[in-house]
mmCIF file of C-alpha atoms in Angstrom:
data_model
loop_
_atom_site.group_PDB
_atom_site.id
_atom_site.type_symbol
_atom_site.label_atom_id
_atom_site.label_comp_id
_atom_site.label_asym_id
_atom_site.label_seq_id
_atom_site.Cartn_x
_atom_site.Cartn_y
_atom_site.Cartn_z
ATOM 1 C CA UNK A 937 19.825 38.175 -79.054
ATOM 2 C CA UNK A 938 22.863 37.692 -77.013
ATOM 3 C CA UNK A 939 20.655 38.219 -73.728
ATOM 4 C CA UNK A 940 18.350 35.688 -75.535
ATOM 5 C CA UNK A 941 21.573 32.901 -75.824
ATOM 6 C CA UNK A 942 22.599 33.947 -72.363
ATOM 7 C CA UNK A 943 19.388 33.110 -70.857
ATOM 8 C CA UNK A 944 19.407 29.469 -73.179
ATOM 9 C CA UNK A 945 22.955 28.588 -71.820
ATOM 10 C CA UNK A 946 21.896 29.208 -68.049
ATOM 11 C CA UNK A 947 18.722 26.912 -68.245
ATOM 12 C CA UNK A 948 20.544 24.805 -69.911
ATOM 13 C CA UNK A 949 23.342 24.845 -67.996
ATOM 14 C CA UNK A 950 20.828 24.280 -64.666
ATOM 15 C CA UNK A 951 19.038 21.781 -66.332
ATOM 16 C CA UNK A 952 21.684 19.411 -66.719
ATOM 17 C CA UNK A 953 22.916 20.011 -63.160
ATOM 18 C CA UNK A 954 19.485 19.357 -61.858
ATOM 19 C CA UNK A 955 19.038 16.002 -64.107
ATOM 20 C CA UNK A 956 22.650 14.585 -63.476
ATOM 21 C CA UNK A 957 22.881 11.662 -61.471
ATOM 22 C CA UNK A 958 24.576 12.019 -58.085
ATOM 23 C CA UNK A 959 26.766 9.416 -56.981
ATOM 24 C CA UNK A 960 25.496 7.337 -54.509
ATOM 25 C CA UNK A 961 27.765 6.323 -51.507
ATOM 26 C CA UNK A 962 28.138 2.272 -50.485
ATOM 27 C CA UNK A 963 29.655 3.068 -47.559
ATOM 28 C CA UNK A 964 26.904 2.107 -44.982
ATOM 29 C CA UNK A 965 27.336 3.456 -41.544
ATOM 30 C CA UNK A 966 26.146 1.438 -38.422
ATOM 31 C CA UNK A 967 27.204 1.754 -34.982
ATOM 32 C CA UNK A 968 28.658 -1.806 -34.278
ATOM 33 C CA UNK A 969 27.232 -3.261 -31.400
ATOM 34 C CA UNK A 970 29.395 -4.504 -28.772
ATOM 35 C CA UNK A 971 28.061 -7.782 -26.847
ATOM 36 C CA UNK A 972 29.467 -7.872 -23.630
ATOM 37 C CA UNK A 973 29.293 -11.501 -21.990
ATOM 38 C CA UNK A 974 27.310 -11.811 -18.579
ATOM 39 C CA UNK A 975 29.204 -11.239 -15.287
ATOM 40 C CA UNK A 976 29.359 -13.452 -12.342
ATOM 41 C CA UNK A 977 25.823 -14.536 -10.987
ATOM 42 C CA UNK A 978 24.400 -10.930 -9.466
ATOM 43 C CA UNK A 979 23.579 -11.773 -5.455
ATOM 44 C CA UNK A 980 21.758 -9.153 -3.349
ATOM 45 C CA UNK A 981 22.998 -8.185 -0.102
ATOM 46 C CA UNK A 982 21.589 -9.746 2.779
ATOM 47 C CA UNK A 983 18.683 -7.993 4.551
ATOM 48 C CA UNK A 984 17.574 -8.112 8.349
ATOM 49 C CA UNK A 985 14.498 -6.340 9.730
ATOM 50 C CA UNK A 986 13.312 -6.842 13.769
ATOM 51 C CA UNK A 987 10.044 -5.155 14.479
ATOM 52 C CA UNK A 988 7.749 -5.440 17.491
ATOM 53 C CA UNK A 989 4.025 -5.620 17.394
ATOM 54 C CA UNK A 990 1.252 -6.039 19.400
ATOM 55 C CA UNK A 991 -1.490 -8.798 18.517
ATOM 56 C CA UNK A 992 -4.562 -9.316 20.747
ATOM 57 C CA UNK A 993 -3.300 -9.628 24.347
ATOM 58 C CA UNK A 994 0.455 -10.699 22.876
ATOM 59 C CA UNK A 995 3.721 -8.882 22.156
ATOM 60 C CA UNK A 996 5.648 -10.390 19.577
ATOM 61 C CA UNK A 997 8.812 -9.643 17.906
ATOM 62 C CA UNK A 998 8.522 -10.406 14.006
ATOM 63 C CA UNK A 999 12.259 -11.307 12.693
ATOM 64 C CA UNK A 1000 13.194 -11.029 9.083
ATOM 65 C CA UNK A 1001 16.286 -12.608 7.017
ATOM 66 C CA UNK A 1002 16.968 -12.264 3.039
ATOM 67 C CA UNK A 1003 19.588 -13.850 1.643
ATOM 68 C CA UNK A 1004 20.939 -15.105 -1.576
ATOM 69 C CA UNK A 1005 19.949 -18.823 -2.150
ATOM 70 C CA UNK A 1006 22.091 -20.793 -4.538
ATOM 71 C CA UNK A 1007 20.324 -24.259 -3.936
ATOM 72 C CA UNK A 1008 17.828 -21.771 -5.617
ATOM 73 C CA UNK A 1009 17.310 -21.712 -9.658
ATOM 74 C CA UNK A 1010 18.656 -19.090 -11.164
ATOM 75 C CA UNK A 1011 17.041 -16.396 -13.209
ATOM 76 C CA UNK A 1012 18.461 -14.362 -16.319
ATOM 77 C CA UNK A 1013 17.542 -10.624 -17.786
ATOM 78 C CA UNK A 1014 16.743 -9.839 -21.383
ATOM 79 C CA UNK A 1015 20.789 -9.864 -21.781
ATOM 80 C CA UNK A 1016 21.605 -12.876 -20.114
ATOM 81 C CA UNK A 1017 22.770 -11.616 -16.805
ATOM 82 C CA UNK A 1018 22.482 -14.571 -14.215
ATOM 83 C CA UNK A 1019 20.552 -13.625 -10.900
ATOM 84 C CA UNK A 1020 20.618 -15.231 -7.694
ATOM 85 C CA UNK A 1021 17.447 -15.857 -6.031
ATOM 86 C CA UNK A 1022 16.389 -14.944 -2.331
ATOM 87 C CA UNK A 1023 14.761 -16.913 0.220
ATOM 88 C CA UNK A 1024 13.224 -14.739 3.097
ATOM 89 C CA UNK A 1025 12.971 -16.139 6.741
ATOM 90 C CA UNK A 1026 10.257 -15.326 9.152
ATOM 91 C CA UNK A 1027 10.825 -16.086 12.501
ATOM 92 C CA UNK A 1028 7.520 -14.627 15.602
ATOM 93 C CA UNK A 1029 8.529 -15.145 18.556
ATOM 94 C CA UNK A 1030 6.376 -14.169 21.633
ATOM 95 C CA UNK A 1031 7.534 -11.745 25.111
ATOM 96 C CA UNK A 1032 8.796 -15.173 26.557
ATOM 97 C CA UNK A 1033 11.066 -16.323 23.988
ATOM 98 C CA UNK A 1034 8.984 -19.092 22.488
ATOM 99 C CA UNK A 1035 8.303 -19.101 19.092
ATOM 100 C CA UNK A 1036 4.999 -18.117 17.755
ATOM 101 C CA UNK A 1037 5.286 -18.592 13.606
ATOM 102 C CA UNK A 1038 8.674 -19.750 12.196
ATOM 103 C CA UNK A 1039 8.782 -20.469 8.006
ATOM 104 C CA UNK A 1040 11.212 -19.787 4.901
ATOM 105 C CA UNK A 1041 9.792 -17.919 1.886
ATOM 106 C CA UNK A 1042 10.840 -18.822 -1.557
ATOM 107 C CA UNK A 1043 9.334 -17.389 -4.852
ATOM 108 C CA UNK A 1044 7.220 -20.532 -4.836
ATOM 109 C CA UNK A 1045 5.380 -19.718 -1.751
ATOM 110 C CA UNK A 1046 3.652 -16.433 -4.170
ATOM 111 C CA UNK A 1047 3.143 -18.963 -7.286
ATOM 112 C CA UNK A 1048 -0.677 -18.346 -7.210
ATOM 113 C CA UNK A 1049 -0.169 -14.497 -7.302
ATOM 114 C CA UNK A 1050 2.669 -13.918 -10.344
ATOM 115 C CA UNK A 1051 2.030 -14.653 -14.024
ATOM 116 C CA UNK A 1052 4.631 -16.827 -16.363
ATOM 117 C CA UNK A 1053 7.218 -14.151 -16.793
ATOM 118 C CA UNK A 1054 7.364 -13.531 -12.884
ATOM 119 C CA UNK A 1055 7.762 -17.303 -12.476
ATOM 120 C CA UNK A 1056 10.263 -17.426 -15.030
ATOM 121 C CA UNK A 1057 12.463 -14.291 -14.470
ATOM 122 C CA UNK A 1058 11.616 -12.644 -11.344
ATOM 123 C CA UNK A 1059 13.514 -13.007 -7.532
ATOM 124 C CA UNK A 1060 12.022 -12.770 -4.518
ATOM 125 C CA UNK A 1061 13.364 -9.236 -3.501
ATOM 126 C CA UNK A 1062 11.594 -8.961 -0.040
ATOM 127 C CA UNK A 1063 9.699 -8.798 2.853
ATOM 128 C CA UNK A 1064 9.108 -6.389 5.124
ATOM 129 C CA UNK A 1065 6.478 -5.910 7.997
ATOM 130 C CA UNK A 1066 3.708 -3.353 7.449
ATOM 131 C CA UNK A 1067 1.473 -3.568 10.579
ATOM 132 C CA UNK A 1068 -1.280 -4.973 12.689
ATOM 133 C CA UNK A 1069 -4.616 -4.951 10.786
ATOM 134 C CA UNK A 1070 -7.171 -6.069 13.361
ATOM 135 C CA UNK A 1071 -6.121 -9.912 14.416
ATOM 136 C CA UNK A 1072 -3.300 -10.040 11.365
ATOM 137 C CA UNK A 1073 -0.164 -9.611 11.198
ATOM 138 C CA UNK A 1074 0.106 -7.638 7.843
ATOM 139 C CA UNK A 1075 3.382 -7.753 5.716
ATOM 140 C CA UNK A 1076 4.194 -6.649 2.644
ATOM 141 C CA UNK A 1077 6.283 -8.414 0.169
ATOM 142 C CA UNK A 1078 7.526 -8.243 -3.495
ATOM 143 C CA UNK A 1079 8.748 -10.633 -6.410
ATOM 144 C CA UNK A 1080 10.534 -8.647 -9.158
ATOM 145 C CA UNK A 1081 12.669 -8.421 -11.982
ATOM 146 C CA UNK A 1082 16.014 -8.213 -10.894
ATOM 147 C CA UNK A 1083 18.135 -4.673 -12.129
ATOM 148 C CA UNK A 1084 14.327 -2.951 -12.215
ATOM 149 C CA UNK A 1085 12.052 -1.451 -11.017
ATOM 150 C CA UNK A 1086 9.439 -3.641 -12.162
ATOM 151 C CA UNK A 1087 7.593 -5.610 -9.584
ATOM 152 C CA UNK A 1088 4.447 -7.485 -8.265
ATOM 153 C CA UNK A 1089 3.333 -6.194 -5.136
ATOM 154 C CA UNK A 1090 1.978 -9.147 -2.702
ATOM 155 C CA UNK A 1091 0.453 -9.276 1.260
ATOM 156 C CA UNK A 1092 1.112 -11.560 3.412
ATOM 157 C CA UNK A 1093 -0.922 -11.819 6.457
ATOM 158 C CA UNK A 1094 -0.983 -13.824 9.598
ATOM 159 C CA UNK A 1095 -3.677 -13.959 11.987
ATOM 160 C CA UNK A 1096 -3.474 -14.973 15.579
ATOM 161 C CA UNK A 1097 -3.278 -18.874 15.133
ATOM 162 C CA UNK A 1098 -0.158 -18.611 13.063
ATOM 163 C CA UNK A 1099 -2.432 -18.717 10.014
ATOM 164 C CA UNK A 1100 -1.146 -17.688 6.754
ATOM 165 C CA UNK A 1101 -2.474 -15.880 3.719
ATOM 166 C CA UNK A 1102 -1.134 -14.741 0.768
ATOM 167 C CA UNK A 1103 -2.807 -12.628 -1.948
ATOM 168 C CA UNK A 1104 -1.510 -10.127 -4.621
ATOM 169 C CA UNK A 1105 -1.893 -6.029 -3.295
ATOM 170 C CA UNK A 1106 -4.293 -4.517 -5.239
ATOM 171 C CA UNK A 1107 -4.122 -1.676 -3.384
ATOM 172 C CA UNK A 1108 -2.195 1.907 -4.429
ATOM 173 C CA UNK A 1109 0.475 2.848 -1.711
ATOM 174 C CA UNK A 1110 -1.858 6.285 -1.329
ATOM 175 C CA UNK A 1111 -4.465 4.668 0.505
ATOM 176 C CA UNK A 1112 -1.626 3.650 2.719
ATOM 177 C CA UNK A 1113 -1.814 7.452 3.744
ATOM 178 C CA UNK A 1114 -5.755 7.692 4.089
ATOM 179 C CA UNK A 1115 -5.723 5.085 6.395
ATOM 180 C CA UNK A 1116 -3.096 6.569 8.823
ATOM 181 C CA UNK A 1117 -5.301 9.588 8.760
ATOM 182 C CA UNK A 1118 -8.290 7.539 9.246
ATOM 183 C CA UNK A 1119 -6.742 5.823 12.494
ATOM 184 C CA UNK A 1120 -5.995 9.476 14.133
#
């Protein structure tokens, strides 16, 4: 009998431990955000590349400025950040000194190959030259979003009367290698 009350006292005893009501906390825990304000307008550094080339029967020398442009419109990230946009300066010039192709590159110039949010919120990060492709000049340039590595990839060829065109790369940087091996 007393094993009998023993056993009554413990159920009971876990019962109404199991059924009473804990005491929910209203403290509510949330990492508070901190908002920092947008610095200074973000400028890249200014880029030069020289490179020589040989197209058809002429030797040219293919000149390259970036630099920050602040007649330009700005662009801002996802936080606000101002960015400065680029414009990109192409100067040929031929063996004798005279000029061959001479023309500024702003983001405008790639309009037909970026989408809204390019247009909106990307820079023109550069231009570089790739290589002669036949009777073009081949170069390869970019439009991205500033702080990332997100980017459109675009070529810009010119042929041997100064003739530009400009298209969005479709191609994957491994063929790059395929065709060096298919030029040995």
């Amino acid at each position: 009998m007393r094993k009998t009350f023993l056993l009554a006292c413990v159920a009971l005893a876990v019962a109404f431990v199991a059924c009473k009501e804990t005491k929910k906390s209203t403290d509510i825990i949330v990492k508070k955000e901190v908002k920092t304000e947008p610095s200074a307008p973000i400028r890249m550094q200014d880029y030069n590349q020289e490179t020589e080339a040989d197209l058809g029967d002429s030797h040219l020398t293919c000149a390259i400025h970036r630099s920050p442009d602040d007649s330009l419109q700005m662009v801002k990230d996802e936080s606000g950040q101002p960015f400065v946009d680029n414009s990109i300066s192409l100067v040929i010039t031929r063996q004798d000194g005279s000029t061959f192709f001479k023309r500024t590159f702003t983001k405008a110039a790639f309009d037909s190959c970026l989408d809204d949010d390019y247009r909106k919120t990307g820079i023109l990060e550069g231009l570089v030259f790739d290589r002669v492709d036949g009777q073009t000049l081949r170069f390869a340039a970019s439009v991205s979003h500033p702080g990332t590595d997100e980017y459109i990839p675009i070529v810009l060829t010119i042929d041997r009367f100064a003739n530009v065109s400009i298209k969005r790369d479709t191609q994957l940087d491994t063929n790059a290698q395929e065709e060096e091996d298919d030029d040995i």
